[in-house]
Tab-separated table of C-alpha atoms in Angstrom:
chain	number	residue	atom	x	y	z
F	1	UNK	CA	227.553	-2.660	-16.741
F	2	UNK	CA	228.246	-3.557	-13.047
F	3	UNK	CA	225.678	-1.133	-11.949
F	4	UNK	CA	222.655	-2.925	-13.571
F	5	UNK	CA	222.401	-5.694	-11.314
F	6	UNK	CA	222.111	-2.979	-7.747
F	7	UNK	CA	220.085	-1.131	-10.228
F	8	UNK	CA	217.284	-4.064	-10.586
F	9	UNK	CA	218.024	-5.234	-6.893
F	10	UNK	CA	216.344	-1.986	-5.635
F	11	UNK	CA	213.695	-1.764	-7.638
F	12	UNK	CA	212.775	-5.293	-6.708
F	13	UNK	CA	213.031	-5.168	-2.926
F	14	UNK	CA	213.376	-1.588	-1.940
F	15	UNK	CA	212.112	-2.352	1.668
F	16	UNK	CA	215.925	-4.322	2.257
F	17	UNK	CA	217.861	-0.008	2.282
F	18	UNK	CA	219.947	0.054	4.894
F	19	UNK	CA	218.373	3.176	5.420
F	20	UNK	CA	214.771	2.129	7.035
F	21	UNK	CA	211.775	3.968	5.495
F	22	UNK	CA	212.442	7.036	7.100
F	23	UNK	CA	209.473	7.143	9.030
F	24	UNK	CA	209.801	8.174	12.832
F	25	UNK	CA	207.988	6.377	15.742
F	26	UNK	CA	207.347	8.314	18.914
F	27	UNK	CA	205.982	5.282	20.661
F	28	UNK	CA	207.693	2.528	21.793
F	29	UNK	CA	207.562	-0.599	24.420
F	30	UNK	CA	209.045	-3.529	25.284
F	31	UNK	CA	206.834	-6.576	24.776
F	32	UNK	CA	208.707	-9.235	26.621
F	33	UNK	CA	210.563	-9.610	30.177
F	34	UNK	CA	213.789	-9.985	28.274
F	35	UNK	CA	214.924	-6.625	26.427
F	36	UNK	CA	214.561	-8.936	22.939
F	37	UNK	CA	211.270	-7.774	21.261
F	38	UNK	CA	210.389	-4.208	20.690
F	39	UNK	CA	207.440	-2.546	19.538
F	40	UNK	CA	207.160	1.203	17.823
F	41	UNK	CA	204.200	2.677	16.322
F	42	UNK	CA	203.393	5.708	14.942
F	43	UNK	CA	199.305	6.290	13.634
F	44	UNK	CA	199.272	9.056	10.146
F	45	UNK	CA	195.553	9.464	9.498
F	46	UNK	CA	193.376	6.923	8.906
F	47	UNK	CA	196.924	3.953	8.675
F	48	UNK	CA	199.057	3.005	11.553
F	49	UNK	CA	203.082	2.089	10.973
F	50	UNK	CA	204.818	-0.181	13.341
F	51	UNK	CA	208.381	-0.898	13.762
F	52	UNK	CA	209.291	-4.816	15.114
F	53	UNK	CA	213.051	-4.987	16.753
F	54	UNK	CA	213.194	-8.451	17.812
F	55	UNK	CA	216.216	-10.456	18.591
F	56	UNK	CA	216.080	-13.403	16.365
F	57	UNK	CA	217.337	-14.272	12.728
F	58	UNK	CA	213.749	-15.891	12.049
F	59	UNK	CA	210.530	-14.884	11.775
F	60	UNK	CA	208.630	-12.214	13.603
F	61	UNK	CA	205.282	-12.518	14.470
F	62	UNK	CA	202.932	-10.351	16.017
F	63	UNK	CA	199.140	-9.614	15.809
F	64	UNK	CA	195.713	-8.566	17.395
F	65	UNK	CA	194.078	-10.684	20.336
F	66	UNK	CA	190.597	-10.564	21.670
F	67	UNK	CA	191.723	-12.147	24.464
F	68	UNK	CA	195.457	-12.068	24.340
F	69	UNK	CA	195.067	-15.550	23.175
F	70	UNK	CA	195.678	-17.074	19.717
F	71	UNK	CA	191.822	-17.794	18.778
F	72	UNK	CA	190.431	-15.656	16.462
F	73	UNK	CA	193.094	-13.222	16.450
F	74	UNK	CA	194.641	-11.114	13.370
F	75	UNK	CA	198.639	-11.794	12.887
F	76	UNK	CA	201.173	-10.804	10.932
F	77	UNK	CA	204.574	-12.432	10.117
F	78	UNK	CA	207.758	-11.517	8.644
F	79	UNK	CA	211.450	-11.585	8.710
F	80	UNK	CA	214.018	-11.804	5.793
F	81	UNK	CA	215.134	-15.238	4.060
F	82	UNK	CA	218.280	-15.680	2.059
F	83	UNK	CA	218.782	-12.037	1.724
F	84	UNK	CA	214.523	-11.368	0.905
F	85	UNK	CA	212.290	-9.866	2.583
F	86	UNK	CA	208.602	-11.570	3.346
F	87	UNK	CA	205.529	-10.223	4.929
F	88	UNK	CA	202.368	-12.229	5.089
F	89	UNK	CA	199.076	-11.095	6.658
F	90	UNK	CA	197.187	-14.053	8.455
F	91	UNK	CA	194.464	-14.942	10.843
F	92	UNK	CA	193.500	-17.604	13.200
F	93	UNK	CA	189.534	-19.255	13.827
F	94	UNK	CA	188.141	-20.429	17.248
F	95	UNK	CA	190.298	-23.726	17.228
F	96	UNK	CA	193.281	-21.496	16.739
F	97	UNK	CA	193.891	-22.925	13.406
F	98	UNK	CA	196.453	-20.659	11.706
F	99	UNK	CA	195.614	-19.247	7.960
F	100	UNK	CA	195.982	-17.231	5.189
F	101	UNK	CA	194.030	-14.357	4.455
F	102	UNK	CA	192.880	-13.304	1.328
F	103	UNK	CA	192.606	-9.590	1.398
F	104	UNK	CA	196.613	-8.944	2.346
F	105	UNK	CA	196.472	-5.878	4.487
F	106	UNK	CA	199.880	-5.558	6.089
F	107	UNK	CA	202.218	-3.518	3.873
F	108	UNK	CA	205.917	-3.870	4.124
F	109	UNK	CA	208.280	-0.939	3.994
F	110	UNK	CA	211.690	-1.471	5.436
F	111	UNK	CA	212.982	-5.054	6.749
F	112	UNK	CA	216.575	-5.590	7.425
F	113	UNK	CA	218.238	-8.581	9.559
F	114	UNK	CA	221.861	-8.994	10.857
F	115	UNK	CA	223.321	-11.908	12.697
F	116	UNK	CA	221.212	-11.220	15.827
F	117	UNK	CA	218.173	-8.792	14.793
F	118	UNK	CA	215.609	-8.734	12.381
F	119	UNK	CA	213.832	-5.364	11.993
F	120	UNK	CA	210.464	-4.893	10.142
F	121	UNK	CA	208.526	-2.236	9.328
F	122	UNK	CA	204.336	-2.153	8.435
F	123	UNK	CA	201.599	-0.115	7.453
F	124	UNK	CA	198.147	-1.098	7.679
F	125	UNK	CA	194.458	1.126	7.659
F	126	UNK	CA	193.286	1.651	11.355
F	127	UNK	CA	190.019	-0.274	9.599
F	128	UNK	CA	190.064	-2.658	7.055
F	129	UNK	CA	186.657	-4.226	7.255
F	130	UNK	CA	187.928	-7.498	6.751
F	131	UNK	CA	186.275	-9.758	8.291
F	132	UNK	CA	189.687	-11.261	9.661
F	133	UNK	CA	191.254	-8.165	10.792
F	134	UNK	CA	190.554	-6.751	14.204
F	135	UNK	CA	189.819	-2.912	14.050
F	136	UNK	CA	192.130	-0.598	16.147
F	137	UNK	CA	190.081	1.917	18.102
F	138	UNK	CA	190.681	4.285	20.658
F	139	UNK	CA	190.222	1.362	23.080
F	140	UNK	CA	192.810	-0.667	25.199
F	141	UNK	CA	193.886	-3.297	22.318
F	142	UNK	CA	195.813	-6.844	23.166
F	143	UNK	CA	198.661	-7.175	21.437
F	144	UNK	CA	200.122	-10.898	20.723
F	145	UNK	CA	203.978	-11.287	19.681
F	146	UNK	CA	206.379	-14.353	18.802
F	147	UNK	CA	208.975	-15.156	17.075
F	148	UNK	CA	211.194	-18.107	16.059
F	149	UNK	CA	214.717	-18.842	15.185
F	150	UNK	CA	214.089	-20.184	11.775
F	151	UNK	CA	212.059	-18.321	8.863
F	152	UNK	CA	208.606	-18.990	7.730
F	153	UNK	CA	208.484	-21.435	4.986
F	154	UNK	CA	205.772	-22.224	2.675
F	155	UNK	CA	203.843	-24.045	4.781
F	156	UNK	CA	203.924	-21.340	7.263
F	157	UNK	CA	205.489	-20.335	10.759
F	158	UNK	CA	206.548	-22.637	12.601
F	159	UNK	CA	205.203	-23.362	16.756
F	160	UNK	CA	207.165	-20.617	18.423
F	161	UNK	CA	207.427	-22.418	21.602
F	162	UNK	CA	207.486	-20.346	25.038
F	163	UNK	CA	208.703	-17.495	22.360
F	164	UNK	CA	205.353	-15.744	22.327
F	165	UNK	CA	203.232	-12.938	25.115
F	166	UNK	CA	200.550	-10.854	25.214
F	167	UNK	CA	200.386	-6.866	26.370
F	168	UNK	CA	197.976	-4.434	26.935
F	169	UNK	CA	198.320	-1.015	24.945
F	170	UNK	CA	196.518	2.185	23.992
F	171	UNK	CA	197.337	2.620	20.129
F	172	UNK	CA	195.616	5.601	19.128
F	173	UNK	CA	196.312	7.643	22.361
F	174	UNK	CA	199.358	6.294	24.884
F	175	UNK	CA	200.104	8.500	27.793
F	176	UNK	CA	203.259	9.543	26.736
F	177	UNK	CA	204.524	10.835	23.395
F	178	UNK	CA	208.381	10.563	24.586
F	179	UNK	CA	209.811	7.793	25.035
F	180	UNK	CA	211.801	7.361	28.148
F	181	UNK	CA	215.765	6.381	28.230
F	182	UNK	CA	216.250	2.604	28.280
F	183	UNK	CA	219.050	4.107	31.760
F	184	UNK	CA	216.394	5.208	34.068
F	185	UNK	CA	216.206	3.125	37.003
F	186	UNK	CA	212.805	0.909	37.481
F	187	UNK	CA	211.593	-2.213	39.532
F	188	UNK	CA	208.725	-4.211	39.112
F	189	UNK	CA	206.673	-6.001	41.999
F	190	UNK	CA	206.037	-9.459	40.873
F	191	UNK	CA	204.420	-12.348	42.847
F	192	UNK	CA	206.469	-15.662	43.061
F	193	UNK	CA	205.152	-18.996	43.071
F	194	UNK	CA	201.551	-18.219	44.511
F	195	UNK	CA	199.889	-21.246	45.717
F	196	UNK	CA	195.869	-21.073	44.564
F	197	UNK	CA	193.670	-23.334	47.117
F	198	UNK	CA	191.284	-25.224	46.263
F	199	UNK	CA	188.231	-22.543	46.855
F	200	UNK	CA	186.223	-20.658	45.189
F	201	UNK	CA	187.641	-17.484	45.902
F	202	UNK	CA	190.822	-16.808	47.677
F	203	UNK	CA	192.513	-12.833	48.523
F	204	UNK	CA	195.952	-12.549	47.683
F	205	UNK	CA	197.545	-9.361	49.370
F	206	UNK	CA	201.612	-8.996	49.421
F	207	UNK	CA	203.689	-6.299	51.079
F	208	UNK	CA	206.742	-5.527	48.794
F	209	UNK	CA	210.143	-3.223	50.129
F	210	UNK	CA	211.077	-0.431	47.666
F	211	UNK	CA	214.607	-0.675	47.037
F	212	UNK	CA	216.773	1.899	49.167
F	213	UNK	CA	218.298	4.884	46.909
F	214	UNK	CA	221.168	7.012	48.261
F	215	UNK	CA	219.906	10.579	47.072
F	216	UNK	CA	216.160	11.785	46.293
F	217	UNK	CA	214.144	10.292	42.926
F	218	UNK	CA	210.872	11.747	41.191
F	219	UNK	CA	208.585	9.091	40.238
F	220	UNK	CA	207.813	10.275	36.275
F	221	UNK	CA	206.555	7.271	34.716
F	222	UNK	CA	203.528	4.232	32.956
F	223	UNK	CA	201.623	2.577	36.498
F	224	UNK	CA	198.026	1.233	35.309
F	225	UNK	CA	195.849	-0.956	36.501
F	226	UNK	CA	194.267	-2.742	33.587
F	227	UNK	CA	191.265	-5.030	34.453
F	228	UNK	CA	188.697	-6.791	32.065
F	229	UNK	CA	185.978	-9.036	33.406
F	230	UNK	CA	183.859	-11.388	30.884
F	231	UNK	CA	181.011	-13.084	32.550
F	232	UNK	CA	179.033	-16.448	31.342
F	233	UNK	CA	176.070	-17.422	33.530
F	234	UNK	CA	174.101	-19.319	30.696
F	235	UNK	CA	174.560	-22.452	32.588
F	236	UNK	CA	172.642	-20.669	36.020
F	237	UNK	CA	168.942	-21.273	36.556
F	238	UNK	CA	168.711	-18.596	39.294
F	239	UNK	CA	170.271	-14.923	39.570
F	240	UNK	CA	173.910	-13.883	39.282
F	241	UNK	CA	174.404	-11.292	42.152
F	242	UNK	CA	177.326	-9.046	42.256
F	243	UNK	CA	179.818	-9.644	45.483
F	244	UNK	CA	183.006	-9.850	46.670
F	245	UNK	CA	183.126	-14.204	45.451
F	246	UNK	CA	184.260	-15.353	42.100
F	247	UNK	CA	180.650	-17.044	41.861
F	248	UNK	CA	179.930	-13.581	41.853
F	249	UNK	CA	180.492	-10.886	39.296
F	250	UNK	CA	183.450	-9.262	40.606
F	251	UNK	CA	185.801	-7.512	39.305
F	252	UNK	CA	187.877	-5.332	41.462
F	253	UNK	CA	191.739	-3.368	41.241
F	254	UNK	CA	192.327	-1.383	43.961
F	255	UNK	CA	195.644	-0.211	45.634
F	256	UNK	CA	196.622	0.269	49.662
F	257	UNK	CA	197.908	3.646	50.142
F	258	UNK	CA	199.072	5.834	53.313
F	259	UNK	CA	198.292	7.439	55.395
F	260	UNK	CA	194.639	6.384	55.725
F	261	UNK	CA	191.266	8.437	55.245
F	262	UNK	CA	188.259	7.308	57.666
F	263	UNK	CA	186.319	5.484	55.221
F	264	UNK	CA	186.490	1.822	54.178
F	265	UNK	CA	184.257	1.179	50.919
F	266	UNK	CA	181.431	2.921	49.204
F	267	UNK	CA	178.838	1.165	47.282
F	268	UNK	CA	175.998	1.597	45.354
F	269	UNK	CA	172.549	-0.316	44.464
F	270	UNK	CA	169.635	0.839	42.657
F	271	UNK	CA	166.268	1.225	44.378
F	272	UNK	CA	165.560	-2.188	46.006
F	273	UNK	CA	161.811	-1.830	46.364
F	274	UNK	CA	161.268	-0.850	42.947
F	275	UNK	CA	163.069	-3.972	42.011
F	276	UNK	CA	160.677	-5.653	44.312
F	277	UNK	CA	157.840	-4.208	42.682
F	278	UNK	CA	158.972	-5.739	39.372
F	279	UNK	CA	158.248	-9.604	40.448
F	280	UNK	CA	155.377	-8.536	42.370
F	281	UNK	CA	156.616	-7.824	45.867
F	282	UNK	CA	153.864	-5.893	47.762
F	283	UNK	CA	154.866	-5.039	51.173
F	284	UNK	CA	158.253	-5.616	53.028
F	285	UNK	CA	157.889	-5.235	57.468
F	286	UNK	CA	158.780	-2.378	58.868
F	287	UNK	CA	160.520	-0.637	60.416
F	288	UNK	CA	163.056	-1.967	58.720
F	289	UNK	CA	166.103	-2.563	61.565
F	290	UNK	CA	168.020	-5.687	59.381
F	291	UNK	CA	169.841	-6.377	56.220
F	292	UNK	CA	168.315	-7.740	54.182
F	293	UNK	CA	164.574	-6.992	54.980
F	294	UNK	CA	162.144	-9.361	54.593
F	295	UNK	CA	158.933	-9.430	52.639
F	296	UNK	CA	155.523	-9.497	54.057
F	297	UNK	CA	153.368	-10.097	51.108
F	298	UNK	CA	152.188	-11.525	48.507
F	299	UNK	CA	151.759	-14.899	50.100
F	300	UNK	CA	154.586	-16.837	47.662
F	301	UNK	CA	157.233	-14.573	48.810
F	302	UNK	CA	156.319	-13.895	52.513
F	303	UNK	CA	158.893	-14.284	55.019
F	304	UNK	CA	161.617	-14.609	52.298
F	305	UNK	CA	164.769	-11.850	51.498
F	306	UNK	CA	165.254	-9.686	48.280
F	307	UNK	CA	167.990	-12.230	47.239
F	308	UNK	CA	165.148	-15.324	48.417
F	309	UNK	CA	162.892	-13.746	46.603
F	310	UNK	CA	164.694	-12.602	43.207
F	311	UNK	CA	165.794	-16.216	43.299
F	312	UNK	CA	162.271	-17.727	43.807
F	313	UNK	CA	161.231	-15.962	40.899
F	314	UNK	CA	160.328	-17.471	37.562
F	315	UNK	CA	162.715	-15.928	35.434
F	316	UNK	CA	162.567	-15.754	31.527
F	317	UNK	CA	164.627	-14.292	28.708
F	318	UNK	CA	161.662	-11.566	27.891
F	319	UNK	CA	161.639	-10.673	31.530
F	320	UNK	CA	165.611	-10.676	32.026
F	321	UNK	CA	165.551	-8.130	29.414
F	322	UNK	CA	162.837	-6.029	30.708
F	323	UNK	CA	164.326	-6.371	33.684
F	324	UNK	CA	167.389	-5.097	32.701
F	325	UNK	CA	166.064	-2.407	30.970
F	326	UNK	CA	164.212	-0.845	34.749
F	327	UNK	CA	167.271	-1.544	36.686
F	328	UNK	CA	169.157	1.121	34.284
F	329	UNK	CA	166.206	3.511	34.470
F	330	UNK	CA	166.302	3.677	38.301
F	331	UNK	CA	167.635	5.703	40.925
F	332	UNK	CA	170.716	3.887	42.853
F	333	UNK	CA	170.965	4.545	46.636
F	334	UNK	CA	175.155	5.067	47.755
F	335	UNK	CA	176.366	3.881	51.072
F	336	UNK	CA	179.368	4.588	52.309
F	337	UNK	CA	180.965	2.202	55.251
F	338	UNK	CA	184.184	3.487	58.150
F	339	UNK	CA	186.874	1.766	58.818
F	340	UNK	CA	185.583	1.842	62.731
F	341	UNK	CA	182.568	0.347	61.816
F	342	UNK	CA	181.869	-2.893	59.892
F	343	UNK	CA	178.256	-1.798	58.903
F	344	UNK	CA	177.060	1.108	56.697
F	345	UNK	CA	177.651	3.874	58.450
F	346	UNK	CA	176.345	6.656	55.673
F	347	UNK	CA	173.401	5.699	54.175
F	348	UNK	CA	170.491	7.668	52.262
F	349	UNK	CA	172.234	9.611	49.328
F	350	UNK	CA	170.353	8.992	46.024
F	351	UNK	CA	171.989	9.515	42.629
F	352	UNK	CA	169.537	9.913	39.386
F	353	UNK	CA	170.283	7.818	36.305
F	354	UNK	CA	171.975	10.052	33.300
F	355	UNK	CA	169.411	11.849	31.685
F	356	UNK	CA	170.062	10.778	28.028
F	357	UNK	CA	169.406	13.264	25.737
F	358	UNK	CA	170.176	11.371	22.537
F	359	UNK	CA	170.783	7.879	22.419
F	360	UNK	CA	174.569	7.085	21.472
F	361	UNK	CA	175.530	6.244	17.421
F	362	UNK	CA	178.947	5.119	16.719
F	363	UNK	CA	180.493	6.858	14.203
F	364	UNK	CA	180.599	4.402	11.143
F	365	UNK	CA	183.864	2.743	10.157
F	366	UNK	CA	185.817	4.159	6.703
F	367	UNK	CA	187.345	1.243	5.163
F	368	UNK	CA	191.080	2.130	4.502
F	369	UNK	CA	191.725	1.418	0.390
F	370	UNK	CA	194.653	-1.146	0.102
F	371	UNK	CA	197.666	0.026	-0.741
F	372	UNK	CA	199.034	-3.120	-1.963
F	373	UNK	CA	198.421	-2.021	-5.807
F	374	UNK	CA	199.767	1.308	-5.086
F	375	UNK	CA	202.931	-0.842	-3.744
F	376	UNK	CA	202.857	-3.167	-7.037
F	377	UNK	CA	202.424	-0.139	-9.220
F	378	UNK	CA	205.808	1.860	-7.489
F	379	UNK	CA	207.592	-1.350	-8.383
F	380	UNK	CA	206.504	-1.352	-11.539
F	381	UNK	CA	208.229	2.544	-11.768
F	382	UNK	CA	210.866	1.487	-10.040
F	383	UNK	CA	211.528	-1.432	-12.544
F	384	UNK	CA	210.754	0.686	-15.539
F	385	UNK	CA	213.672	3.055	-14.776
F	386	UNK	CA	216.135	0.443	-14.551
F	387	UNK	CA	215.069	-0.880	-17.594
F	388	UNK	CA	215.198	2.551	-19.403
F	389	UNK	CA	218.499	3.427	-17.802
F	390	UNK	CA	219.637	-0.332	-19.351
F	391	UNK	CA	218.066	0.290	-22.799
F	392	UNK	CA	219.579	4.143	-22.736
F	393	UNK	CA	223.237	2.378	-21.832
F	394	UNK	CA	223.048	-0.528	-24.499
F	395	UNK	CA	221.944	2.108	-27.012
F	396	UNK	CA	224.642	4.332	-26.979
F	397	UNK	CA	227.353	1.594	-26.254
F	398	UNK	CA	225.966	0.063	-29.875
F	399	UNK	CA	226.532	3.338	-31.472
């Protein structure tokens, strides 16, 4: 008789084992600066499993970010209460107003908490087409995480403070398959307390010391640059020129490095007078001996730059888009610039656009099939078992 009770226990929350699901995860990171929330993830076909290790008796939350941010992002919480495990699949609109979603497509497996961790383990399909759900690609995804000292209660998480981050990752193909020992020996290279002026652009360069080591080290590990540029020039009358100024579109990583090579910067630009051509730019003077050249005719544009002229031009929507469409389809002239010399000292090499042979079709998306009433119907097994085994025992205790 005392067995009946453990009996219906497991088949009711079989995700509370002390086992775990038994599922391995090659891939793992640390999320915050702390060593208290870890991430492990592991794709099988067409789902991906992840494993949350976070250092709270709480909840655990952690989701998909368009912008790292909490608007319109995909999140999932969890964490075990009184003993019970909970997973609940939400998402958040513009305003960041946190809800519900309908189509559940976070599956539990394994959740466990002791009196300083709570571990979770997921499933979900790589694409749910949900309209809520943020589709994991191939792509650089942005990761959101919190979590919270108390559970979730029915009216939902509660603000997680300063308990919360964002991080950059490559899902479906990291570099590494290993995962390093937590022992090796790393430093980061952080800025402190940079003051921003008030400018519109301002260079921020910072020499850093490596620490001294007393015997030789191999560098074997993770550095990446990561950088992701959105532009909005809907409230510009006149053109958006890329340059070296945040007015501009810029958007530059780069690295010093030693010891030096003779050259400074290359750059490229497609074919200026063609681009002339376009807003009806007839002649420029020549020879030309200055940067930039100036135009001779038609009248409206004589004595005026390229950037005078681009500017002076009447620009609409239909013509922004055709415009667009000649700039791709022309040759772009590469200049290359010395450190000994401030102007372009290599000019005159032409590269041809990509000769497209087909134009590119993404390959469409195969919705994953829930397996939330696969998950139902296992419990239902599960249940039926232990209420065979129970009829079996009463039956042959009442004979």
């Amino acid at each position: 008789m005392c067995c009946w009770p453990l009996l219906l226990l497991w088949g009711l929350l079989p995700g509370t084992a002390a086992g775990g699901s038994g599922r391995t995860y090659p891939h793992r990171t640390l999320l915050d600066s702390e060593g208290k929330y870890w991430l492990g993830w592991s794709q099988r076909g067409s789902q991906i499993a992840f494993r949350l290790q976070v250092r709270t008796a709480g909840y655990v939350g952690f989701g998909f970010s368009p912008t790292g941010a909490m608007a319109s992002a995909d999140i999932v919480v969890g964490g075990v209460a009184h003993g019970r495990p909970y997973l609940q699949d939400y998402f958040t609109n513009a305003n960041r107003e946190l809800k519900k979603d309908a189509q559940q497509d976070y599956h539990l497996e394994y959740a466990m908490e002791n009196s300083t961790h709570t571990i979770i383990e997921f499933t979900r399909e790589l694409h749910t087409c949900d309209i809520n759900d943020k589709s994991i690609t191939d792509s650089t995804v942005r990761v959101i995480w919190a979590y919270h000292h108390e559970d979730a209660g029915e009216a939902g998480p509660k603000y997680h403070d300063s308990n919360r981050g964002t991080k950059s990752l490559r899902l479906l193909n990291p570099e590494k398959t290993s995962v390093l020992s937590t022992a090796l020996p790393y430093f980061d290279l952080v800025n402190q307390d940079v003051p921003i002026p008030n400018k519109d652009t301002t260079y921020w360069c910072q020499m850093f010391k490596i620490p001294v080591f007393q015997e030789k080290h191999h560098v074997i590990k993770g550095d990446n640059l990561i950088t992701e540029c959105r532009y909005n020039t809907k409230d510009r009358a006149e053109m958006t020129w890329g340059g070296l100024s945040t007015r501009s579109e810029m958007c530059l990583s780069y690295l010093l490095y030693y010891p030096r090579i003779n050259l400074t910067r290359c750059a490229s630009i497609p074919d200026i007078m063609e681009q002339l051509q376009f807003i009806g730019v007839k002649e420029i003077y020549r020879p030309v001996t200055t940067w930039p050249f100036i135009i001779k005719s038609p009248k409206q544009y004589k004595n005026l730059s390229f950037m005078d002229a681009m500017n002076k031009f009447k620009w609409t929507k239909k013509e922004g888009l055709s415009f667009n469409k000649l700039v791709l389809s022309l040759p772009v002239n590469v200049r290359c610039s010395k450190t000994d010399n401030a102007e372009w000292s290599i000019q005159g090499m032409t590269a041809l656009p990509p000769d497209i042979e087909r134009p590119y079709k993404a390959e469409p998306l195969v919705c994953g099939t829930s397996s939330s009433s696969s998950l139902h119907r296992d419990f239902s097994i599960n249940l039926l078992v232990c209420l065979l085994l129970l009829s079996c025992t009463l039956s042959t205790k009442s004979l």
